[in-house]
Tab-separated table of C-alpha atoms and ligand atoms in Angstrom:
chain	number	residue	atom	x	y	z
A	11	MET	CA	37.469	60.628	95.500
A	12	GLU	CA	38.570	63.988	96.847
A	13	ARG	CA	35.275	65.696	96.292
A	14	GLU	CA	33.381	62.665	97.557
A	15	HIS	CA	34.543	63.428	101.119
A	16	GLY	CA	34.906	67.187	100.796
A	17	ALA	CA	38.091	66.581	102.743
A	18	THR	CA	40.613	68.798	101.031
A	19	LEU	CA	40.951	71.106	104.022
A	20	THR	CA	41.293	68.373	106.588
A	21	HIS	CA	44.896	68.092	107.650
A	22	ILE	CA	46.565	65.249	109.529
A	23	VAL	CA	50.159	64.725	110.627
A	24	VAL	CA	51.819	61.297	110.459
A	25	LEU	CA	54.801	60.486	112.680
A	26	PRO	CA	56.590	57.173	111.988
A	27	TYR	CA	59.617	55.852	113.875
A	28	PRO	CA	62.430	56.401	111.325
A	29	LEU	CA	63.197	52.797	110.374
A	30	GLN	CA	62.521	51.172	106.995
A	31	GLY	CA	59.946	48.731	108.387
A	32	HIS	CA	58.025	51.541	110.175
A	33	ILE	CA	58.135	54.306	107.549
A	34	ASN	CA	57.030	52.010	104.690
A	35	PRO	CA	53.575	51.117	106.089
A	36	MET	CA	52.867	54.579	107.507
A	37	LEU	CA	53.812	56.300	104.264
A	38	GLN	CA	51.660	53.842	102.302
A	39	PHE	CA	48.700	54.578	104.568
A	40	SER	CA	49.382	58.307	104.132
A	41	LYS	CA	49.250	57.902	100.346
A	42	ARG	CA	45.824	56.205	100.557
A	43	LEU	CA	44.442	59.005	102.754
A	44	ALA	CA	45.922	61.723	100.563
A	45	THR	CA	44.327	60.198	97.455
A	46	LYS	CA	40.980	60.370	99.214
A	47	GLY	CA	41.448	64.083	99.785
A	48	LEU	CA	43.140	64.565	103.149
A	49	LYS	CA	46.138	66.853	103.410
A	50	VAL	CA	48.783	64.585	104.954
A	51	THR	CA	52.143	65.750	106.267
A	52	LEU	CA	54.677	63.100	107.232
A	53	LEU	CA	57.246	64.194	109.756
A	54	THR	CA	60.638	62.517	109.405
A	55	PRO	CA	64.361	63.341	109.675
A	56	LYS	CA	65.975	65.466	106.969
A	57	SER	CA	68.385	62.651	106.077
A	58	ILE	CA	65.418	60.374	105.267
A	59	VAL	CA	63.565	62.996	103.230
A	60	LYS	CA	66.745	63.341	101.149
A	61	SER	CA	66.769	59.622	100.363
A	62	MET	CA	63.117	59.551	99.208
A	63	LYS	CA	62.603	58.674	95.571
A	64	GLY	CA	59.932	60.569	93.516
A	65	GLN	CA	56.273	59.796	93.224
A	66	ALA	CA	54.928	60.175	96.785
A	67	SER	CA	53.824	63.609	95.644
A	68	SER	CA	50.387	63.308	97.257
A	69	VAL	CA	52.051	63.441	100.694
A	70	THR	CA	53.969	66.448	102.069
A	71	PHE	CA	57.239	65.731	103.900
A	72	GLU	CA	58.291	67.869	106.817
A	73	PRO	CA	61.985	67.359	107.608
A	74	ILE	CA	63.165	67.274	111.200
A	75	ASP	CA	66.671	68.638	111.594
A	76	ASP	CA	68.878	65.720	112.548
A	77	ASP	CA	72.661	65.516	112.757
A	78	ASP	CA	72.663	64.399	109.087
A	79	ASP	CA	76.431	64.042	109.134
A	80	ASP	CA	76.598	61.044	106.777
A	81	SER	CA	77.553	58.796	109.700
A	82	GLY	CA	74.417	56.758	109.060
A	83	GLU	CA	73.375	57.415	112.673
A	84	LEU	CA	70.322	59.538	113.284
A	85	ILE	CA	71.319	60.271	116.856
A	86	THR	CA	74.413	59.132	118.680
A	87	ALA	CA	74.067	58.069	122.307
A	88	GLU	CA	75.764	55.576	124.578
A	89	THR	CA	72.733	53.791	125.972
A	90	MET	CA	69.267	53.050	124.628
A	91	GLU	CA	67.763	55.208	127.376
A	92	ALA	CA	69.972	58.179	126.404
A	93	TYR	CA	69.119	57.612	122.734
A	94	ASP	CA	65.439	57.543	123.569
A	95	GLU	CA	65.657	60.787	125.497
A	96	ARG	CA	67.448	62.632	122.688
A	97	PHE	CA	65.082	61.135	120.153
A	98	LYS	CA	62.037	62.270	122.108
A	99	ALA	CA	63.433	65.777	122.561
A	100	MET	CA	64.181	66.125	118.843
A	101	PHE	CA	60.931	64.621	117.569
A	102	SER	CA	58.539	66.212	120.067
A	103	HIS	CA	60.076	69.582	119.244
A	104	GLY	CA	59.548	68.812	115.536
A	105	LEU	CA	55.932	67.733	116.092
A	106	GLU	CA	55.038	70.785	118.161
A	107	GLY	CA	56.733	73.070	115.639
A	108	LEU	CA	54.768	71.522	112.768
A	109	ILE	CA	51.403	71.764	114.547
A	110	GLU	CA	52.079	75.420	115.359
A	111	LYS	CA	53.342	76.217	111.868
A	112	ASN	CA	50.241	74.643	110.312
A	113	ASN	CA	48.018	76.639	112.648
A	114	SER	CA	49.684	79.857	111.585
A	115	TYR	CA	49.180	78.943	107.886
A	116	GLY	CA	45.508	78.171	108.476
A	117	TYR	CA	45.953	74.374	108.021
A	118	ALA	CA	44.910	73.435	111.555
A	119	THR	CA	45.885	69.804	112.223
A	120	LYS	CA	42.914	67.564	113.089
A	121	LEU	CA	44.759	64.384	114.026
A	122	VAL	CA	48.221	63.039	114.746
A	123	VAL	CA	48.740	59.458	113.543
A	124	TYR	CA	51.798	58.336	115.501
A	125	ASP	CA	53.891	55.196	115.523
A	126	CYS	CA	52.542	53.305	118.528
A	127	ILE	CA	56.024	53.098	120.041
A	128	LEU	CA	55.997	56.910	120.413
A	129	PRO	CA	53.103	57.278	122.899
A	130	TRP	CA	54.226	60.748	124.036
A	131	ALA	CA	52.921	62.047	120.677
A	132	LEU	CA	49.410	61.605	122.115
A	133	ASP	CA	50.222	64.015	124.976
A	134	ILE	CA	51.381	66.634	122.477
A	135	ALA	CA	48.248	66.163	120.370
A	136	LYS	CA	46.008	66.528	123.446
A	137	GLN	CA	47.881	69.633	124.636
A	138	HIS	CA	46.993	71.191	121.279
A	139	GLY	CA	43.392	70.007	121.497
A	140	ILE	CA	43.624	67.635	118.543
A	141	GLY	CA	42.894	63.936	118.027
A	142	ALA	CA	45.451	61.129	118.179
A	143	ALA	CA	45.674	57.644	116.691
A	144	PRO	CA	48.501	55.149	117.205
A	145	PHE	CA	49.612	53.104	114.189
A	146	ILE	CA	50.750	49.523	114.859
A	147	THR	CA	53.391	48.384	112.369
A	148	GLN	CA	53.259	44.768	113.580
A	149	SER	CA	50.414	42.260	113.614
A	150	CYS	CA	47.239	42.458	115.712
A	151	THR	CA	48.410	39.228	117.361
A	152	ILE	CA	51.601	40.888	118.611
A	153	ALA	CA	49.660	43.908	119.846
A	154	ALA	CA	47.255	41.573	121.677
A	155	ILE	CA	50.068	39.558	123.302
A	156	PHE	CA	51.735	42.663	124.741
A	157	TYR	CA	48.352	44.046	125.831
A	158	ASN	CA	47.614	40.815	127.695
A	159	LEU	CA	50.954	41.139	129.447
A	160	TYR	CA	50.233	44.797	130.208
A	161	GLN	CA	46.937	43.709	131.746
A	162	GLU	CA	48.760	41.007	133.723
A	163	ARG	CA	46.906	38.059	132.198
A	164	PHE	CA	50.335	36.463	132.413
A	165	THR	CA	53.587	37.480	134.069
A	166	LEU	CA	57.315	37.190	133.354
A	167	PRO	CA	59.404	35.132	133.336
A	168	LEU	CA	57.008	32.674	131.717
A	169	GLN	CA	56.305	29.777	134.068
A	170	GLU	CA	54.502	27.327	131.794
A	171	PRO	CA	55.763	25.814	128.523
A	172	GLU	CA	52.647	27.153	126.753
A	173	VAL	CA	50.638	30.340	127.123
A	174	SER	CA	46.896	30.451	126.546
A	175	LEU	CA	45.457	33.883	125.659
A	176	PRO	CA	42.014	34.997	124.457
A	177	SER	CA	41.425	34.338	120.722
A	178	LEU	CA	44.959	33.113	120.070
A	179	PRO	CA	46.303	29.602	119.467
A	180	LEU	CA	48.364	28.083	122.302
A	181	LEU	CA	51.773	29.733	122.112
A	182	ARG	CA	54.943	27.942	123.212
A	183	ILE	CA	57.684	30.025	124.806
A	184	ASP	CA	59.661	30.021	121.584
A	185	ASP	CA	56.607	31.266	119.657
A	186	MET	CA	56.516	34.374	121.831
A	187	PRO	CA	58.092	37.735	120.889
A	188	SER	CA	61.720	37.628	122.066
A	189	PHE	CA	61.197	40.579	124.432
A	190	ILE	CA	58.819	38.259	126.317
A	191	SER	CA	60.553	34.884	125.911
A	192	GLN	CA	63.909	36.413	126.932
A	193	PRO	CA	62.888	39.401	129.074
A	194	GLY	CA	66.340	39.762	130.611
A	195	LEU	CA	67.899	40.443	127.220
A	196	TYR	CA	65.741	43.386	126.182
A	197	PRO	CA	64.335	45.135	129.284
A	198	PHE	CA	64.230	48.553	127.629
A	199	LEU	CA	62.449	47.343	124.478
A	200	LEU	CA	59.986	45.357	126.566
A	201	LYS	CA	59.184	48.541	128.492
A	202	VAL	CA	58.612	50.388	125.182
A	203	CYS	CA	56.196	47.665	124.001
A	204	LEU	CA	54.139	47.941	127.197
A	205	GLU	CA	54.251	51.693	127.751
A	206	MET	CA	52.169	52.445	124.684
A	207	TYR	CA	49.063	51.023	126.397
A	208	HIS	CA	49.119	53.570	129.259
A	209	ASN	CA	47.146	56.070	127.225
A	210	PHE	CA	45.244	53.805	124.807
A	211	HIS	CA	41.961	54.733	126.528
A	212	GLU	CA	42.415	58.288	125.182
A	213	VAL	CA	43.003	57.509	121.498
A	214	ASN	CA	40.484	58.197	118.735
A	215	TRP	CA	41.463	55.224	116.550
A	216	VAL	CA	44.087	52.471	116.514
A	217	PHE	CA	45.342	51.682	113.003
A	218	CYS	CA	47.076	48.425	112.228
A	219	ASN	CA	48.931	47.174	109.153
A	220	SER	CA	46.961	43.963	108.819
A	221	PHE	CA	43.605	42.881	107.388
A	222	ASP	CA	40.624	41.434	109.200
A	223	LYS	CA	40.474	37.990	107.568
A	224	LEU	CA	44.165	37.346	108.257
A	225	GLU	CA	43.704	37.559	112.031
A	226	GLU	CA	39.948	37.211	112.330
A	227	GLU	CA	39.563	35.934	115.903
A	228	VAL	CA	42.075	38.197	117.561
A	229	VAL	CA	40.783	41.220	115.645
A	230	SER	CA	37.345	40.497	116.978
A	231	TRP	CA	38.732	40.262	120.548
A	232	ILE	CA	40.785	43.455	120.203
A	233	SER	CA	37.731	45.294	118.872
A	234	SER	CA	36.151	44.779	122.275
A	235	GLN	CA	39.154	46.553	123.866
A	236	TRP	CA	40.124	49.448	121.544
A	237	PRO	CA	38.818	51.222	118.404
A	238	ILE	CA	40.971	49.080	116.087
A	239	LYS	CA	40.953	49.604	112.317
A	240	ASN	CA	42.970	47.293	110.100
A	241	ILE	CA	43.962	49.209	107.003
A	242	GLY	CA	46.488	46.855	105.379
A	243	PRO	CA	48.295	45.222	103.906
A	244	THR	CA	50.088	48.448	103.024
A	245	ILE	CA	51.769	46.975	99.945
A	246	PRO	CA	51.959	49.506	97.062
A	247	SER	CA	48.583	49.508	95.359
A	248	MET	CA	49.867	48.398	91.935
A	249	TYR	CA	50.770	45.005	93.441
A	250	LEU	CA	47.252	44.430	94.777
A	251	ASP	CA	44.088	46.462	94.143
A	252	LYS	CA	45.728	48.684	91.460
A	253	ARG	CA	43.481	51.633	92.310
A	254	LEU	CA	46.367	54.069	92.963
A	255	LYS	CA	48.070	54.197	89.589
A	256	ASP	CA	51.187	56.027	90.831
A	257	ASP	CA	51.685	53.748	93.809
A	258	LYS	CA	54.286	51.308	92.485
A	259	ASN	CA	56.843	51.256	95.275
A	260	TYR	CA	57.559	52.395	98.810
A	261	ASN	CA	59.488	55.483	97.587
A	262	LEU	CA	62.013	54.926	100.303
A	263	SER	CA	65.032	52.719	100.479
A	264	LEU	CA	67.445	53.344	103.299
A	265	PHE	CA	69.912	51.055	101.478
A	266	LYS	CA	70.819	51.274	97.800
A	267	PRO	CA	69.275	48.371	95.839
A	268	ASN	CA	71.158	46.562	93.040
A	269	VAL	CA	68.074	46.677	90.807
A	270	ASP	CA	69.498	45.859	87.380
A	271	ALA	CA	71.770	43.087	88.588
A	272	CYS	CA	68.900	41.352	90.422
A	273	MET	CA	66.239	41.679	87.765
A	274	LYS	CA	68.482	40.660	84.849
A	275	TRP	CA	69.673	37.635	86.764
A	276	LEU	CA	66.102	36.624	87.672
A	277	ASP	CA	64.971	37.092	84.064
A	278	SER	CA	67.469	34.435	83.045
A	279	LYS	CA	65.917	31.814	85.357
A	280	ASP	CA	62.927	29.520	84.843
A	281	THR	CA	59.640	29.855	86.719
A	282	GLY	CA	59.770	28.914	90.407
A	283	THR	CA	63.428	27.883	90.435
A	284	VAL	CA	65.001	30.547	92.684
A	285	VAL	CA	65.210	30.760	96.484
A	286	TYR	CA	65.175	34.404	97.595
A	287	VAL	CA	66.991	34.910	100.925
A	288	SER	CA	66.810	38.074	103.024
A	289	PHE	CA	66.769	38.925	106.711
A	290	GLY	CA	65.569	42.506	106.361
A	291	SER	CA	67.203	45.751	107.364
A	292	MET	CA	68.376	44.982	110.905
A	293	ALA	CA	69.028	41.309	111.680
A	294	ALA	CA	72.693	40.350	112.014
A	295	LEU	CA	73.497	36.628	111.955
A	296	GLY	CA	76.414	35.263	113.966
A	297	GLU	CA	79.454	34.153	111.969
A	298	GLU	CA	78.781	30.446	112.512
A	299	GLN	CA	75.147	30.848	111.470
A	300	MET	CA	76.167	32.768	108.382
A	301	GLU	CA	78.480	29.928	107.384
A	302	GLU	CA	75.776	27.289	107.937
A	303	LEU	CA	73.331	29.314	105.852
A	304	ALA	CA	75.858	29.751	103.054
A	305	LEU	CA	76.657	26.043	103.041
A	306	GLY	CA	72.978	25.087	103.287
A	307	LEU	CA	72.247	27.158	100.179
A	308	LYS	CA	75.170	25.545	98.404
A	309	ARG	CA	74.040	22.042	99.384
A	310	SER	CA	70.478	22.676	98.213
A	311	ASN	CA	71.904	22.920	94.698
A	312	ARG	CA	69.214	25.442	93.770
A	313	TYR	CA	69.471	28.951	92.364
A	314	PHE	CA	69.519	31.562	95.104
A	315	LEU	CA	69.399	35.347	95.338
A	316	TRP	CA	70.776	36.341	98.745
A	317	VAL	CA	70.695	39.827	100.264
A	318	VAL	CA	73.718	40.259	102.516
A	319	ARG	CA	73.856	43.840	103.744
A	320	GLU	CA	77.173	45.663	103.393
A	321	SER	CA	77.795	45.405	107.144
A	322	GLU	CA	77.377	41.588	106.987
A	323	THR	CA	79.469	40.709	103.928
A	324	GLU	CA	82.654	40.088	105.868
A	325	LYS	CA	80.935	37.147	107.608
A	326	LEU	CA	80.558	35.246	104.313
A	327	PRO	CA	82.831	32.171	104.118
A	328	THR	CA	86.003	32.794	102.095
A	329	LYS	CA	85.575	32.201	98.376
A	330	PHE	CA	81.819	31.517	98.821
A	331	ILE	CA	80.826	34.004	96.114
A	332	GLU	CA	83.438	32.736	93.622
A	333	GLU	CA	82.460	29.129	94.282
A	334	THR	CA	78.740	29.692	93.762
A	335	THR	CA	78.590	32.091	90.782
A	336	GLU	CA	76.888	29.414	88.674
A	337	ARG	CA	73.968	29.104	91.119
A	338	GLY	CA	73.833	32.229	93.218
A	339	LEU	CA	73.757	35.985	93.223
A	340	VAL	CA	74.678	37.855	96.418
A	341	VAL	CA	73.659	41.532	96.588
A	342	THR	CA	73.760	44.118	99.375
A	343	TRP	CA	70.086	45.150	98.924
A	344	CYS	CA	67.374	44.457	96.359
A	345	PRO	CA	63.985	45.800	95.257
A	346	GLN	CA	62.159	43.181	97.380
A	347	LEU	CA	58.661	43.707	95.980
A	348	GLU	CA	59.867	43.374	92.393
A	349	VAL	CA	61.873	40.315	93.357
A	350	LEU	CA	59.029	38.577	95.216
A	351	SER	CA	56.641	39.166	92.333
A	352	HIS	CA	59.081	37.803	89.739
A	353	LYS	CA	57.989	34.484	88.253
A	354	ALA	CA	61.419	32.930	88.879
A	355	ILE	CA	61.002	33.041	92.664
A	356	GLY	CA	59.966	29.683	94.163
A	357	CYS	CA	60.352	30.436	97.859
A	358	PHE	CA	61.394	33.138	100.308
A	359	MET	CA	63.807	32.329	103.107
A	360	THR	CA	63.044	35.129	105.558
A	361	HIS	CA	63.551	36.341	109.131
A	362	CYS	CA	59.753	36.865	109.138
A	363	GLY	CA	59.729	40.603	109.781
A	364	TRP	CA	56.111	41.754	109.568
A	365	ASN	CA	56.535	43.667	106.299
A	366	SER	CA	58.334	40.782	104.608
A	367	THR	CA	55.679	38.353	105.876
A	368	LEU	CA	52.824	40.473	104.533
A	369	GLU	CA	54.662	40.970	101.240
A	370	ALA	CA	55.168	37.223	100.762
A	371	LEU	CA	51.509	36.525	101.648
A	372	SER	CA	50.269	39.277	99.347
A	373	LEU	CA	52.472	38.260	96.450
A	374	GLY	CA	51.842	34.522	96.790
A	375	VAL	CA	55.315	33.280	97.778
A	376	PRO	CA	55.705	30.335	100.228
A	377	MET	CA	58.339	30.742	102.931
A	378	VAL	CA	61.136	29.087	104.870
A	379	VAL	CA	61.164	31.077	108.092
A	380	MET	CA	64.175	31.618	110.306
A	381	PRO	CA	63.137	34.138	112.992
A	382	GLN	CA	65.830	36.165	114.748
A	383	TRP	CA	64.216	38.358	117.389
A	384	SER	CA	61.317	40.731	118.255
A	385	ASP	CA	57.966	39.657	116.725
A	386	GLN	CA	59.492	37.247	114.203
A	387	ALA	CA	59.008	34.000	116.160
A	388	THR	CA	55.287	34.733	116.562
A	389	ASN	CA	54.932	35.622	112.875
A	390	SER	CA	56.711	32.332	112.083
A	391	LYS	CA	54.221	30.371	114.200
A	392	PHE	CA	51.365	31.843	112.171
A	393	VAL	CA	53.134	31.307	108.828
A	394	MET	CA	53.586	27.629	109.594
A	395	ASP	CA	50.609	26.577	111.713
A	396	VAL	CA	47.807	29.067	111.063
A	397	TRP	CA	48.190	30.356	107.511
A	398	LYS	CA	50.082	27.205	106.423
A	399	VAL	CA	52.258	29.024	103.944
A	400	GLY	CA	55.712	27.915	105.003
A	401	ILE	CA	57.910	25.969	107.384
A	402	ARG	CA	60.056	27.090	110.271
A	403	VAL	CA	63.621	25.865	110.574
A	404	LYS	CA	64.630	23.959	113.701
A	405	VAL	CA	67.423	25.276	115.874
A	406	ASP	CA	69.990	22.812	117.327
A	407	ASP	CA	71.175	22.586	120.959
A	408	LYS	CA	73.708	25.345	120.384
A	409	GLY	CA	71.064	27.687	118.980
A	410	VAL	CA	72.289	27.249	115.399
A	411	VAL	CA	70.322	26.201	112.318
A	412	THR	CA	72.553	23.700	110.570
A	413	ARG	CA	73.326	23.522	106.853
A	414	GLU	CA	71.500	20.164	106.671
A	415	GLU	CA	68.356	21.657	108.229
A	416	ILE	CA	68.460	24.596	105.815
A	417	GLU	CA	68.873	22.290	102.847
A	418	LEU	CA	65.994	20.103	104.063
A	419	CYS	CA	63.585	23.018	104.584
A	420	ILE	CA	64.398	24.630	101.234
A	421	ASN	CA	63.876	21.343	99.439
A	422	GLU	CA	60.575	20.809	101.211
A	423	VAL	CA	59.141	24.204	100.230
A	424	MET	CA	60.582	24.057	96.703
A	425	GLY	CA	59.384	20.465	96.263
A	426	GLU	CA	56.051	18.652	96.242
A	427	LYS	CA	55.101	19.593	99.813
A	428	GLY	CA	55.493	23.224	98.876
A	429	GLU	CA	52.693	23.008	96.346
A	430	GLU	CA	50.027	23.102	99.020
A	431	MET	CA	51.761	26.040	100.698
A	432	LYS	CA	51.822	27.800	97.335
A	433	ARG	CA	48.062	27.216	96.939
A	434	ASN	CA	47.517	28.636	100.419
A	435	THR	CA	49.571	31.757	99.668
A	436	LEU	CA	47.449	32.351	96.585
A	437	LYS	CA	44.343	32.198	98.793
A	438	TRP	CA	45.843	34.845	101.118
A	439	LYS	CA	46.904	36.947	98.160
A	440	LYS	CA	43.288	36.982	96.948
A	441	LEU	CA	41.988	37.883	100.423
A	442	ALA	CA	44.587	40.653	100.801
A	443	ASN	CA	43.488	42.078	97.476
A	444	GLU	CA	39.808	41.877	98.447
A	445	ALA	CA	40.492	43.652	101.755
A	446	LEU	CA	42.003	46.648	99.963
A	447	ASP	CA	39.719	46.737	96.965
A	448	GLU	CA	36.547	48.796	96.888
A	449	GLY	CA	34.148	47.613	99.601
A	450	GLY	CA	36.763	45.314	101.223
A	451	SER	CA	37.349	45.382	104.999
A	452	SER	CA	40.423	47.659	104.940
A	453	ASP	CA	38.870	49.925	102.336
A	454	LYS	CA	35.688	50.211	104.429
A	455	ASN	CA	37.748	50.995	107.545
A	456	ILE	CA	39.504	53.804	105.678
A	457	GLU	CA	36.192	55.110	104.292
A	458	GLU	CA	34.597	55.097	107.761
A	459	PHE	CA	37.589	56.950	109.155
A	460	MET	CA	37.390	59.499	106.303
A	461	ALA	CA	33.703	60.105	106.930
A	462	LYS	CA	34.413	60.853	110.625
A	463	ILE	CA	37.629	62.827	110.345
A	464	VAL	CA	36.179	65.398	107.968
A	465	GLN	CA	33.504	66.147	110.548
A	466	ILE	CA	35.854	66.733	113.499
B	511	UDP	N1	63.550	45.146	101.782
B	511	UDP	C1	63.958	45.566	100.537
B	511	UDP	N2	65.077	45.027	99.997
B	511	UDP	C2	65.830	44.081	100.624
B	511	UDP	C3	65.393	43.638	101.905
B	511	UDP	C4	64.245	44.181	102.457
B	511	UDP	O1	63.312	46.407	99.920
B	511	UDP	O2	66.848	43.668	100.073
B	511	UDP	C5	62.340	45.747	102.384
B	511	UDP	C6	61.198	44.760	102.449
B	511	UDP	O3	60.453	44.796	101.246
B	511	UDP	C7	60.413	45.235	103.674
B	511	UDP	C8	61.456	45.914	104.540
B	511	UDP	O4	62.610	46.112	103.730
B	511	UDP	O5	59.421	46.166	103.281
B	511	UDP	C9	61.872	45.075	105.736
B	511	UDP	O6	60.876	45.109	106.697
B	511	UDP	P1	60.587	43.880	107.657
B	511	UDP	O7	59.479	44.285	108.568
B	511	UDP	O8	60.382	42.649	106.881
B	511	UDP	O9	61.948	43.662	108.440
B	511	UDP	P2	62.900	44.628	109.300
B	511	UDP	O10	63.851	45.229	108.330
B	511	UDP	O11	62.023	45.658	109.970
B	511	UDP	O12	63.559	43.686	110.250
């Protein structure tokens, strides 16, 4: 592969936002490019480089000096705006330093691939006369919705119960990203999601962690607006196309997984009998919701493996763990890819974060979706109504999903109705694999990019 492109001297820098759900896809993309012969340096805080686990040897890591004081906080600041300012100062300094260092070593950087929520990285790239490409870690649909808002095809607060946008199904208010459906709650994050489009006319490429067939119509619409290239799903290769033999995991876990406990427990269960429950790395359920979820799992009378992060465990009902040891295992973090691909898993109860959604689709697991915020409601709409691989729980008048509703949804996906959803997930799994495999849409997009970048 390397010699095929003659690309060994072509150097690019990758700058993800330092969160689990952002680093994972950008590091995976970096691994693909490095295997094809690019020299890829990923810029990330020292504390994250320290928590990396082996095997991503094809990619070079450049640590940014952060406070790294074991507080778990990258930067401490009182407001989001102050955080953002300190973050930008620290990371832009790191990016400039790396570009200059590479120049002095004779590895001139050709392109900066930056997390799309860090649009100032483009200004730095341009100041140094090099190319720039934002990387979208959410779906093309989400990117299109915010772009439509940026272009004022609709305004906030939403006036109509449904929004009609080019190439997208009708979206109800509660299908919209929460920064749009509840603009008063997240003004700063809404601004971040819109700001990235200010300089999109200057970018060389826009990469997205999706694949063409998954979002066919909207991809075709976006292509008429920006130079979009879907390069996903960025699941480790050994779970899909198997062309990168060393690529078995994400190499990064910001939380410590209970690997042995989970896998041994799953090994003891029959095929398709376990409900896997996880709400990702950030979502925090209210105490009442946590209790309803716990009791819903108990009522379902099924086996369950539930990830409750350390910071959330105190919200579990008293004696819940003792009372459910026969049926359930509660852990603080798990190896999610290994879990989802285990034969014992029958369904995934998820917050519908984009990585978890793509992982379930790519590994053939139907879902019960319980979105919390950000893009998750929109992903849930697609899971249920477009890809038909799961059902979305209903929220009651108080904004809570009751134990009865949880029980009902789990039983539906684990029961007869779930069989069709399972068949649909297997269709998506096949299409995801085809997209990444030789000659597939994502593979072709990467090849076309490679052919151009080596000539810059
Ligand atoms: N994950 C994991 N173990 C867990 C829970 C989550 O490895 O116990 C991983 C999961 O595989 C996914 C990421 O964490 O890659 C979560 O990303 P997602 O976009 O789904 O949600 P976020 O954490 O950003 O809300």
